[in-house]
Short mmCIF file of C-alpha atoms in Angstrom, two decimals:
data_model
loop_
_atom_site.label_atom_id
_atom_site.label_comp_id
_atom_site.label_asym_id
_atom_site.label_seq_id
_atom_site.Cartn_x
_atom_site.Cartn_y
_atom_site.Cartn_z
CA MET A 1 17.81 -18.13 47.03
CA HIS A 2 17.40 -20.51 44.10
CA GLU A 3 20.68 -21.54 42.52
CA PHE A 4 20.39 -21.55 38.75
CA ASP A 5 21.86 -24.56 37.00
CA TRP A 6 21.64 -24.45 33.23
CA SER A 7 23.70 -27.58 32.61
CA SER A 8 20.80 -29.75 31.50
CA ILE A 9 20.01 -27.52 28.51
CA PRO A 10 22.93 -28.21 26.11
CA ASN A 11 22.44 -31.97 26.17
CA SER A 12 18.74 -31.74 25.57
CA LEU A 13 18.95 -29.32 22.65
CA PRO A 14 18.20 -32.02 20.02
CA PHE A 15 15.09 -33.02 21.93
CA LEU A 16 14.04 -29.39 22.30
CA TRP A 17 14.62 -28.86 18.57
CA ASP A 18 12.30 -31.77 17.82
CA GLY A 19 9.70 -30.00 19.91
CA MET A 20 10.30 -26.75 18.04
CA LYS A 21 9.74 -28.58 14.76
CA ILE A 22 6.33 -29.70 15.99
CA SER A 23 5.47 -26.15 17.08
CA LEU A 24 6.48 -24.81 13.68
CA GLN A 25 4.62 -27.56 11.83
CA ILE A 26 1.41 -26.73 13.65
CA THR A 27 1.91 -23.00 13.10
CA VAL A 28 2.66 -23.22 9.40
CA SER A 29 -0.12 -25.68 8.59
CA ALA A 30 -2.65 -23.67 10.61
CA VAL A 31 -1.61 -20.40 8.93
CA ILE A 32 -1.88 -21.83 5.42
CA PHE A 33 -5.09 -23.76 5.97
CA GLY A 34 -6.51 -20.96 8.11
CA ILE A 35 -5.98 -18.39 5.37
CA VAL A 36 -7.43 -20.60 2.64
CA TRP A 37 -10.47 -21.69 4.67
CA GLY A 38 -10.73 -18.19 6.17
CA THR A 39 -10.90 -16.64 2.68
CA LEU A 40 -13.70 -19.02 1.71
CA LEU A 41 -15.54 -18.22 4.94
CA ALA A 42 -15.16 -14.49 4.31
CA LEU A 43 -16.53 -14.85 0.77
CA MET A 44 -19.43 -16.95 2.04
CA ARG A 45 -20.16 -14.42 4.75
CA MET A 46 -20.38 -11.63 2.16
CA SER A 47 -22.32 -13.76 -0.29
CA PRO A 48 -25.89 -12.77 -1.16
CA ILE A 49 -26.88 -16.43 -0.76
CA ALA A 50 -28.38 -16.41 2.73
CA PRO A 51 -27.62 -19.99 3.87
CA LEU A 52 -23.92 -19.59 3.00
CA SER A 53 -23.79 -16.30 4.85
CA TRP A 54 -25.51 -17.78 7.90
CA PHE A 55 -23.22 -20.78 7.94
CA ALA A 56 -20.10 -18.60 7.82
CA ALA A 57 -21.40 -16.20 10.47
CA GLY A 58 -22.35 -19.12 12.71
CA TYR A 59 -18.97 -20.80 12.25
CA VAL A 60 -17.02 -17.64 13.02
CA ASN A 61 -19.12 -16.70 16.05
CA LEU A 62 -18.96 -20.23 17.43
CA PHE A 63 -15.19 -20.55 17.26
CA ARG A 64 -14.59 -17.04 18.51
CA ALA A 65 -16.73 -17.67 21.56
CA ILE A 66 -14.95 -20.84 22.69
CA PRO A 67 -11.56 -21.00 24.40
CA LEU A 68 -8.88 -22.47 22.17
CA VAL A 69 -7.84 -24.97 24.86
CA MET A 70 -11.30 -26.44 24.78
CA VAL A 71 -11.34 -26.80 21.00
CA LEU A 72 -7.98 -28.56 21.19
CA LEU A 73 -9.22 -30.93 23.87
CA TRP A 74 -12.28 -31.81 21.82
CA PHE A 75 -10.06 -32.60 18.92
CA PHE A 76 -7.75 -34.76 21.02
CA LEU A 77 -10.57 -36.61 22.67
CA ILE A 78 -13.14 -36.95 19.92
CA VAL A 79 -11.60 -36.63 16.49
CA PRO A 80 -9.08 -39.51 16.74
CA HIS A 81 -11.87 -41.91 17.65
CA LEU A 82 -13.95 -40.56 14.84
CA LEU A 83 -11.11 -41.05 12.35
CA GLU A 84 -10.46 -44.52 13.67
CA SER A 85 -14.02 -45.55 13.11
CA ILE A 86 -14.36 -43.84 9.73
CA PHE A 87 -11.05 -44.71 8.08
CA GLY A 88 -10.32 -47.84 10.08
CA PHE A 89 -7.04 -46.59 11.48
CA PRO A 90 -5.60 -49.05 13.98
CA ARG A 91 -6.84 -48.32 17.45
CA GLY A 92 -4.49 -46.25 19.58
CA SER A 93 -2.41 -44.91 16.69
CA ASP A 94 -0.92 -41.53 17.58
CA MET A 95 -2.97 -38.84 15.98
CA ARG A 96 -2.20 -36.11 18.44
CA LEU A 97 -0.19 -34.07 15.96
CA GLY A 98 -2.81 -34.47 13.26
CA SER A 99 -5.66 -33.52 15.53
CA ALA A 100 -3.68 -30.57 16.91
CA MET A 101 -3.08 -29.32 13.37
CA ALA A 102 -6.74 -29.74 12.46
CA GLY A 103 -7.95 -28.06 15.66
CA PHE A 104 -5.68 -25.07 15.22
CA ALA A 105 -6.46 -24.68 11.54
CA LEU A 106 -10.23 -24.75 12.02
CA PHE A 107 -10.02 -22.42 15.00
CA GLU A 108 -7.70 -19.92 13.36
CA ALA A 109 -9.77 -19.85 10.16
CA ALA A 110 -12.48 -18.09 12.16
CA TYR A 111 -10.06 -15.31 13.09
CA TYR A 112 -8.47 -15.15 9.66
CA SER A 113 -11.86 -14.88 7.98
CA GLU A 114 -12.65 -11.72 9.94
CA ILE A 115 -9.28 -10.18 9.01
CA ILE A 116 -9.81 -11.12 5.38
CA ARG A 117 -13.37 -9.82 5.33
CA ALA A 118 -12.16 -6.46 6.63
CA GLY A 119 -9.40 -6.54 4.01
CA ILE A 120 -11.84 -7.18 1.17
CA GLN A 121 -14.09 -4.40 2.41
CA SER A 122 -11.10 -2.04 2.50
CA VAL A 123 -10.79 -2.26 -1.30
CA PRO A 124 -12.87 0.54 -2.86
CA LYS A 125 -16.19 -0.67 -4.30
CA GLY A 126 -15.38 0.96 -7.63
CA GLN A 127 -12.68 -1.66 -8.23
CA MET A 128 -15.28 -4.41 -8.39
CA GLY A 129 -17.39 -2.14 -10.61
CA ALA A 130 -14.51 -1.48 -12.99
CA ALA A 131 -13.60 -5.16 -13.18
CA SER A 132 -17.24 -6.09 -13.84
CA ALA A 133 -17.56 -3.34 -16.46
CA LEU A 134 -14.66 -4.96 -18.32
CA GLY A 135 -16.67 -8.15 -18.51
CA MET A 136 -15.02 -10.07 -15.69
CA THR A 137 -17.22 -12.49 -13.78
CA TYR A 138 -17.59 -12.08 -10.01
CA GLY A 139 -15.00 -14.82 -9.48
CA GLN A 140 -12.49 -13.28 -11.87
CA ALA A 141 -12.94 -9.82 -10.38
CA MET A 142 -12.39 -11.20 -6.87
CA ARG A 143 -9.40 -13.32 -7.81
CA LEU A 144 -7.62 -10.89 -10.15
CA VAL A 145 -8.55 -7.48 -8.78
CA VAL A 146 -10.02 -7.39 -5.28
CA LEU A 147 -8.23 -10.16 -3.37
CA PRO A 148 -4.68 -9.23 -4.46
CA GLN A 149 -5.24 -5.71 -3.17
CA ALA A 150 -6.97 -6.95 -0.04
CA PHE A 151 -4.11 -9.34 0.78
CA ARG A 152 -1.50 -6.68 0.21
CA ASN A 153 -3.22 -4.52 2.82
CA MET A 154 -3.69 -7.46 5.14
CA VAL A 155 -0.22 -9.01 5.19
CA PRO A 156 0.85 -7.29 8.43
CA LEU A 157 -2.33 -8.36 10.24
CA LEU A 158 -2.13 -11.90 8.89
CA LEU A 159 1.48 -12.21 10.03
CA THR A 160 0.70 -10.76 13.45
CA GLN A 161 -2.08 -13.32 13.80
CA GLY A 162 0.51 -15.95 12.80
CA ILE A 163 2.81 -14.83 15.62
CA ILE A 164 -0.01 -15.09 18.16
CA LEU A 165 -0.79 -18.51 16.75
CA PHE A 166 2.82 -19.61 17.23
CA GLN A 167 2.60 -18.65 20.90
CA ASP A 168 -0.71 -20.41 21.25
CA THR A 169 0.74 -23.68 19.97
CA SER A 170 2.13 -24.15 23.48
CA LEU A 171 -1.43 -25.04 24.47
CA VAL A 172 -1.00 -28.47 22.93
CA TYR A 173 0.64 -29.43 26.23
CA VAL A 174 -2.87 -30.49 27.27
CA SER A 175 -2.44 -33.53 25.06
CA ALA A 176 1.08 -34.22 26.31
CA LEU A 177 2.28 -33.64 22.76
CA ALA A 178 5.95 -32.64 22.94
CA ASP A 179 5.96 -29.32 21.16
CA PHE A 180 8.72 -26.90 22.11
CA PHE A 181 7.07 -25.89 25.36
CA GLY A 182 6.11 -29.45 26.16
CA ALA A 183 9.64 -30.67 25.46
CA ALA A 184 11.15 -27.98 27.69
CA TYR A 185 8.72 -28.93 30.44
CA LYS A 186 9.58 -32.60 30.14
CA VAL A 187 13.33 -31.98 30.33
CA GLY A 188 12.92 -29.64 33.30
CA ASP A 189 10.71 -32.12 35.09
CA ARG A 190 13.12 -34.98 34.46
CA ASP A 191 16.18 -33.09 35.71
CA GLY A 192 14.46 -31.13 38.44
CA ARG A 193 15.35 -27.91 36.62
CA LEU A 194 11.89 -26.73 35.70
CA VAL A 195 12.52 -23.04 36.41
CA GLU A 196 15.62 -22.89 34.22
CA LEU A 197 13.99 -24.72 31.32
CA LEU A 198 10.86 -22.60 31.44
CA LEU A 199 12.95 -19.41 31.52
CA PHE A 200 14.94 -20.70 28.57
CA ALA A 201 11.78 -21.61 26.65
CA GLY A 202 10.30 -18.20 27.39
CA ALA A 203 13.45 -16.52 26.08
CA VAL A 204 13.30 -18.54 22.86
CA TYR A 205 9.62 -17.69 22.30
CA PHE A 206 10.41 -14.05 22.97
CA VAL A 207 13.32 -13.87 20.52
CA ILE A 208 11.35 -15.57 17.75
CA CYS A 209 8.16 -13.56 18.20
CA PHE A 210 9.92 -10.26 18.76
CA THR A 211 12.05 -10.71 15.64
CA ALA A 212 9.01 -11.70 13.62
CA SER A 213 6.99 -8.70 14.75
CA ARG A 214 9.93 -6.43 13.88
CA ILE A 215 9.91 -7.89 10.38
CA VAL A 216 6.16 -7.25 10.17
CA ARG A 217 6.70 -3.65 11.21
CA TYR A 218 9.43 -3.20 8.64
CA TYR A 219 7.12 -4.59 5.98
CA GLN A 220 4.27 -2.36 7.15
CA HIS A 221 6.54 0.63 6.88
CA LYS A 222 7.62 -0.38 3.40
CA LEU A 223 3.99 -0.84 2.37
CA LYS A 224 3.10 2.65 3.54
CA THR A 225 5.95 4.31 1.68
CA ALA A 226 5.48 2.29 -1.51
CA MET B 1 -27.96 0.57 -30.34
CA ILE B 2 -29.14 1.42 -26.81
CA SER B 3 -32.83 1.74 -26.17
CA MET B 4 -34.44 2.45 -22.82
CA ASN B 5 -38.13 2.07 -22.25
CA LYS B 6 -39.76 3.37 -19.06
CA VAL B 7 -36.83 2.50 -16.83
CA SER B 8 -37.57 3.04 -13.14
CA LYS B 9 -35.53 2.41 -10.04
CA ASN B 10 -36.02 3.21 -6.40
CA TYR B 11 -34.17 2.80 -3.14
CA GLY B 12 -37.01 2.10 -0.75
CA SER B 13 -39.44 4.96 -1.17
CA PHE B 14 -36.89 7.20 -2.88
CA GLN B 15 -37.32 7.22 -6.64
CA VAL B 16 -33.94 7.44 -8.35
CA LEU B 17 -35.17 6.92 -11.89
CA ALA B 18 -38.71 7.45 -13.11
CA ASP B 19 -39.94 6.24 -16.49
CA CYS B 20 -36.76 7.07 -18.37
CA THR B 21 -37.17 6.47 -22.07
CA THR B 22 -34.62 7.25 -24.77
CA GLU B 23 -32.82 5.84 -27.75
CA VAL B 24 -29.14 6.03 -28.71
CA HIS B 25 -28.32 5.25 -32.32
CA LYS B 26 -25.04 4.01 -33.71
CA GLY B 27 -22.49 6.80 -33.95
CA GLU B 28 -24.42 9.20 -31.75
CA VAL B 29 -22.80 11.09 -28.90
CA ILE B 30 -25.28 11.71 -26.11
CA VAL B 31 -24.43 14.07 -23.28
CA VAL B 32 -26.40 13.50 -20.10
CA CYS B 33 -26.47 16.46 -17.74
CA GLY B 34 -28.47 17.75 -14.82
CA PRO B 35 -28.11 18.82 -11.21
CA SER B 36 -26.39 16.44 -8.79
CA GLY B 37 -28.71 13.77 -7.47
CA SER B 38 -30.80 13.86 -10.63
CA GLY B 39 -30.02 10.21 -11.40
CA LYS B 40 -27.76 10.66 -14.41
CA SER B 41 -24.95 8.43 -13.10
CA THR B 42 -27.47 5.82 -12.06
CA LEU B 43 -29.06 5.94 -15.51
CA ILE B 44 -25.77 5.33 -17.28
CA LYS B 45 -24.84 2.50 -14.89
CA CYS B 46 -28.11 0.79 -15.68
CA VAL B 47 -27.05 0.53 -19.31
CA ASN B 48 -24.43 -2.14 -18.56
CA GLY B 49 -26.27 -3.55 -15.56
CA LEU B 50 -23.87 -2.24 -12.92
CA GLU B 51 -26.99 -0.83 -11.25
CA PRO B 52 -30.08 -3.01 -11.23
CA PHE B 53 -33.45 -1.43 -11.98
CA GLN B 54 -36.92 -2.50 -10.96
CA SER B 55 -39.03 -1.90 -14.00
CA GLY B 56 -38.81 -1.01 -17.65
CA GLU B 57 -36.45 -2.39 -20.23
CA ILE B 58 -33.00 -1.57 -21.56
CA VAL B 59 -31.84 -3.22 -24.75
CA VAL B 60 -28.19 -2.92 -25.79
CA ASN B 61 -27.36 -4.18 -29.25
CA GLY B 62 -30.35 -6.47 -29.19
CA VAL B 63 -29.68 -7.86 -25.72
CA SER B 64 -32.02 -7.12 -22.82
CA VAL B 65 -30.03 -5.95 -19.80
CA GLY B 66 -32.67 -6.67 -17.17
CA ASP B 67 -33.43 -10.20 -18.37
CA PRO B 68 -32.16 -12.65 -15.73
CA LYS B 69 -31.14 -15.02 -18.54
CA THR B 70 -28.77 -12.45 -20.05
CA ASN B 71 -25.07 -13.13 -19.57
CA LEU B 72 -24.24 -9.74 -18.09
CA SER B 73 -20.47 -10.28 -18.08
CA LYS B 74 -20.53 -10.99 -21.77
CA LEU B 75 -22.67 -7.94 -22.46
CA ARG B 76 -20.41 -5.72 -20.35
CA SER B 77 -17.33 -6.86 -22.22
CA THR B 78 -18.81 -5.19 -25.31
CA VAL B 79 -19.66 -1.91 -23.57
CA GLY B 80 -16.74 0.28 -22.47
CA MET B 81 -17.08 2.25 -19.28
CA VAL B 82 -15.03 5.09 -17.79
CA PHE B 83 -15.52 6.10 -14.17
CA GLN B 84 -15.22 9.34 -12.25
CA ASN B 85 -12.42 7.93 -10.09
CA PHE B 86 -10.59 6.16 -12.94
CA GLU B 87 -10.59 2.83 -11.06
CA LEU B 88 -7.37 1.59 -12.60
CA PHE B 89 -6.09 -1.52 -10.83
CA PRO B 90 -3.35 -0.14 -8.54
CA HIS B 91 -1.51 -3.45 -8.15
CA MET B 92 -0.87 -3.84 -11.89
CA SER B 93 1.36 -1.93 -14.26
CA ILE B 94 -0.32 0.31 -16.82
CA ILE B 95 0.16 -2.19 -19.65
CA ASP B 96 -1.21 -5.01 -17.48
CA ASN B 97 -4.23 -2.86 -16.68
CA LEU B 98 -4.89 -2.74 -20.41
CA ALA B 99 -4.10 -6.40 -21.03
CA ILE B 100 -5.76 -8.26 -18.17
CA ALA B 101 -9.38 -8.23 -19.35
CA GLN B 102 -8.37 -8.85 -22.96
CA ILE B 103 -6.61 -12.01 -21.79
CA LYS B 104 -9.07 -13.24 -19.15
CA VAL B 105 -12.32 -12.17 -20.77
CA LEU B 106 -11.70 -12.17 -24.51
CA GLY B 107 -9.14 -14.97 -24.44
CA ARG B 108 -6.48 -13.07 -26.35
CA SER B 109 -2.88 -14.13 -25.95
CA GLN B 110 -0.48 -12.19 -23.75
CA ASP B 111 1.34 -10.87 -26.83
CA GLN B 112 -1.80 -9.85 -28.69
CA ALA B 113 -3.18 -8.11 -25.61
CA ARG B 114 0.03 -6.22 -24.91
CA GLU B 115 0.38 -5.16 -28.51
CA LYS B 116 -3.17 -3.88 -28.59
CA GLY B 117 -2.57 -2.16 -25.26
CA SER B 118 0.60 -0.46 -26.49
CA LYS B 119 -1.16 0.84 -29.58
CA LEU B 120 -3.94 2.36 -27.50
CA LEU B 121 -1.49 3.86 -25.02
CA GLU B 122 0.24 5.50 -27.95
CA ARG B 123 -3.09 6.81 -29.12
CA VAL B 124 -3.78 8.52 -25.78
CA GLY B 125 -0.19 9.78 -25.71
CA LEU B 126 1.06 7.62 -22.84
CA ALA B 127 3.22 4.98 -24.53
CA VAL B 128 6.23 5.83 -22.34
CA GLN B 129 4.26 5.13 -19.16
CA ALA B 130 3.49 1.48 -20.02
CA GLU B 131 5.61 -0.09 -17.29
CA LYS B 132 4.67 2.36 -14.53
CA TYR B 133 1.96 1.87 -11.92
CA PRO B 134 -1.26 3.91 -11.73
CA GLY B 135 -0.15 5.65 -8.53
CA GLN B 136 2.79 7.18 -10.41
CA LEU B 137 0.56 8.95 -12.95
CA SER B 138 -1.39 12.19 -12.69
CA GLY B 139 -5.18 12.12 -12.59
CA GLY B 140 -5.48 13.17 -16.21
CA GLN B 141 -3.03 10.50 -17.31
CA GLN B 142 -4.85 7.85 -15.27
CA GLN B 143 -8.15 8.77 -16.87
CA ARG B 144 -6.63 8.53 -20.34
CA VAL B 145 -5.30 5.09 -19.41
CA ALA B 146 -8.80 4.16 -18.23
CA ILE B 147 -10.21 5.19 -21.60
CA ALA B 148 -7.54 3.15 -23.38
CA ARG B 149 -8.34 0.19 -21.12
CA ALA B 150 -11.98 0.34 -22.12
CA LEU B 151 -11.12 0.71 -25.81
CA ALA B 152 -8.83 -2.31 -25.65
CA MET B 153 -11.95 -4.49 -25.44
CA ASP B 154 -13.13 -3.21 -28.87
CA PRO B 155 -16.40 -1.94 -27.40
CA ILE B 156 -19.43 -1.24 -29.56
CA CYS B 157 -20.20 1.82 -27.45
CA MET B 158 -18.67 3.76 -24.57
CA LEU B 159 -20.20 5.02 -21.33
CA PHE B 160 -18.56 7.91 -19.47
CA ASP B 161 -19.59 8.62 -15.89
CA GLU B 162 -18.40 12.14 -15.04
CA PRO B 163 -14.94 11.43 -16.44
CA THR B 164 -13.50 14.85 -15.60
CA SER B 165 -15.19 15.59 -12.27
CA ALA B 166 -12.35 14.27 -10.13
CA LEU B 167 -9.63 16.04 -12.11
CA ASP B 168 -7.68 19.19 -11.39
CA PRO B 169 -8.82 21.90 -13.80
CA GLU B 170 -5.64 21.89 -15.86
CA MET B 171 -6.05 18.19 -16.61
CA VAL B 172 -9.61 18.34 -17.84
CA ASN B 173 -8.73 19.21 -21.41
CA GLU B 174 -6.32 16.37 -22.03
CA VAL B 175 -9.14 13.96 -21.21
CA LEU B 176 -11.77 15.87 -23.20
CA ASP B 177 -9.42 15.93 -26.19
CA VAL B 178 -9.24 12.13 -26.18
CA MET B 179 -13.03 11.92 -25.88
CA THR B 180 -13.54 14.45 -28.67
CA GLU B 181 -11.27 12.50 -30.97
CA LEU B 182 -13.17 9.34 -30.16
CA ALA B 183 -16.49 11.04 -30.92
CA GLN B 184 -15.21 12.32 -34.23
CA GLU B 185 -14.16 8.81 -35.20
CA GLY B 186 -17.78 7.77 -34.90
CA MET B 187 -17.81 5.96 -31.56
CA THR B 188 -21.26 5.66 -30.01
CA MET B 189 -20.99 7.42 -26.67
CA MET B 190 -23.11 8.24 -23.65
CA CYS B 191 -21.41 10.82 -21.42
CA VAL B 192 -22.53 12.10 -18.05
CA THR B 193 -20.67 15.39 -17.78
CA HIS B 194 -20.93 19.03 -16.78
CA GLU B 195 -18.53 20.05 -19.55
CA MET B 196 -20.93 22.06 -21.71
CA GLY B 197 -18.11 23.09 -24.05
CA PHE B 198 -17.59 19.42 -24.85
CA ALA B 199 -21.34 18.99 -25.33
CA LYS B 200 -21.46 21.92 -27.74
CA ARG B 201 -18.50 20.59 -29.71
CA VAL B 202 -19.42 16.97 -30.20
CA ALA B 203 -22.84 16.06 -28.83
CA SER B 204 -25.52 14.83 -31.21
CA ARG B 205 -28.13 15.13 -28.49
CA VAL B 206 -28.36 16.35 -24.93
CA ILE B 207 -30.43 14.64 -22.25
CA PHE B 208 -31.30 16.79 -19.27
CA MET B 209 -32.37 15.03 -16.09
CA ASP B 210 -33.99 16.27 -12.93
CA GLN B 211 -35.27 14.24 -9.98
CA GLY B 212 -34.89 10.96 -11.79
CA ARG B 213 -36.77 12.03 -14.90
CA ILE B 214 -35.58 12.77 -18.38
CA VAL B 215 -36.84 16.34 -18.68
CA GLU B 216 -35.34 17.19 -22.05
CA ASP B 217 -34.02 14.99 -24.81
CA ASP B 218 -33.19 17.17 -27.75
CA SER B 219 -30.58 18.05 -30.37
CA LYS B 220 -27.76 20.06 -28.87
CA ASP B 221 -28.69 23.23 -30.78
CA ALA B 222 -32.27 23.09 -29.59
CA PHE B 223 -31.13 22.36 -26.05
CA PHE B 224 -28.64 25.18 -25.78
CA GLU B 225 -30.62 27.78 -27.70
CA HIS B 226 -34.18 27.05 -26.67
CA PRO B 227 -34.37 24.84 -23.60
CA ARG B 228 -38.05 24.17 -23.12
CA SER B 229 -38.29 23.43 -19.42
CA GLU B 230 -37.80 26.03 -16.77
CA ARG B 231 -35.56 23.64 -14.85
CA ALA B 232 -33.17 23.32 -17.78
CA GLN B 233 -33.15 27.06 -18.34
CA GLN B 234 -32.15 27.61 -14.71
CA PHE B 235 -29.51 24.91 -14.92
CA LEU B 236 -27.98 26.36 -18.07
CA ALA B 237 -28.05 29.89 -16.66
CA LYS B 238 -26.09 28.68 -13.65
CA ILE B 239 -23.61 26.53 -15.47
CA LEU B 240 -22.84 28.73 -18.48
CA HIS B 241 -22.41 32.07 -16.75
CA HIS B 242 -18.95 31.71 -15.29
#
């Protein structure tokens, strides 16, 4: 029977916290950028201008048909070299965090755009008609009338996607970037306490994600009764 | 003020509008009626370009609606429109519903827009509801707000697309009263409606449509007393006898 020994956790908390900060950084930046870029993709996809619509459809289908791990690896392996040659960054500078953020953001935008497209389509067509009849341009009607309603309906789905994204950040271990999971793994490996550290990390992920999804549910409930 | 010349529209092989020609002068109240599917809502939506049409011409206040060079948004800001389902913006308070287009489209200040909005709310008898949200109002109240919202843009004419069809019977009159008042003040109006009592009270002319065609276009007395087409006679017999 394995004897549990949790003693290596308290001392490594600061290191683990640094890892958590990286996980959160990737999550937050990918959520924000993903929603912004995802909104643009959704608008392009619904646009009557065929090339824009094709581009958006192609982008979304491409990213949704490729495993996230692979996208991350491409970004780790290719993008840093690209940036080095374009912007003249010193060779070997650490761009793992940057490329992780970019990879996640571009990948998640594909998913967000589909959520946002569904949200826009859930707003009755007459709303666009009424806004247009008042003399608003397409852009004004979208920005002032349709999108605010769409986002209000979408908040639970967007947050849920954010929670999944937070879990998925653990995939950056492929680049040996010390996110929370990576940090826990490193400590466990160093002290020979891998099982304990991974259980601990799992518990932390669970508490955060479970709490967050409860908050989403509470919000959903409030939205329904409002 | 509004002139239509041989306006036609089709969805694929289905002809929604066929050679519709009519003229609406300043101060006239035109009631458009006809069986469902006769194209009356489509016709009225063509006037401000909410529905595109394939051939013919519509000129509103000297501006051609179908001309690709026409700034449709600008044209629409001068033509008020009221919809069957009200289409108030549910995420804004009533007063913001009235103010938003004044501010964003006409460039009025927040204060000007709200003041204008309050005045119009008072006019439709809903001044106390200013800070509420559309979902908190009854259908009849929402439709009166929608009329006020359209009036806030100082339109040169008003289009009504079955404004009372989605209302409970006891709320129909409060909306018709507002429309009647508006007609008596000399507003140019085009109303798609089945409310023949309203037509008899205020209409200058009645347009009767069937299968995408304007079958009758006559003064209201002529229309109600001596409808010429058989189709209109049948329609009136059905709609007036209950």
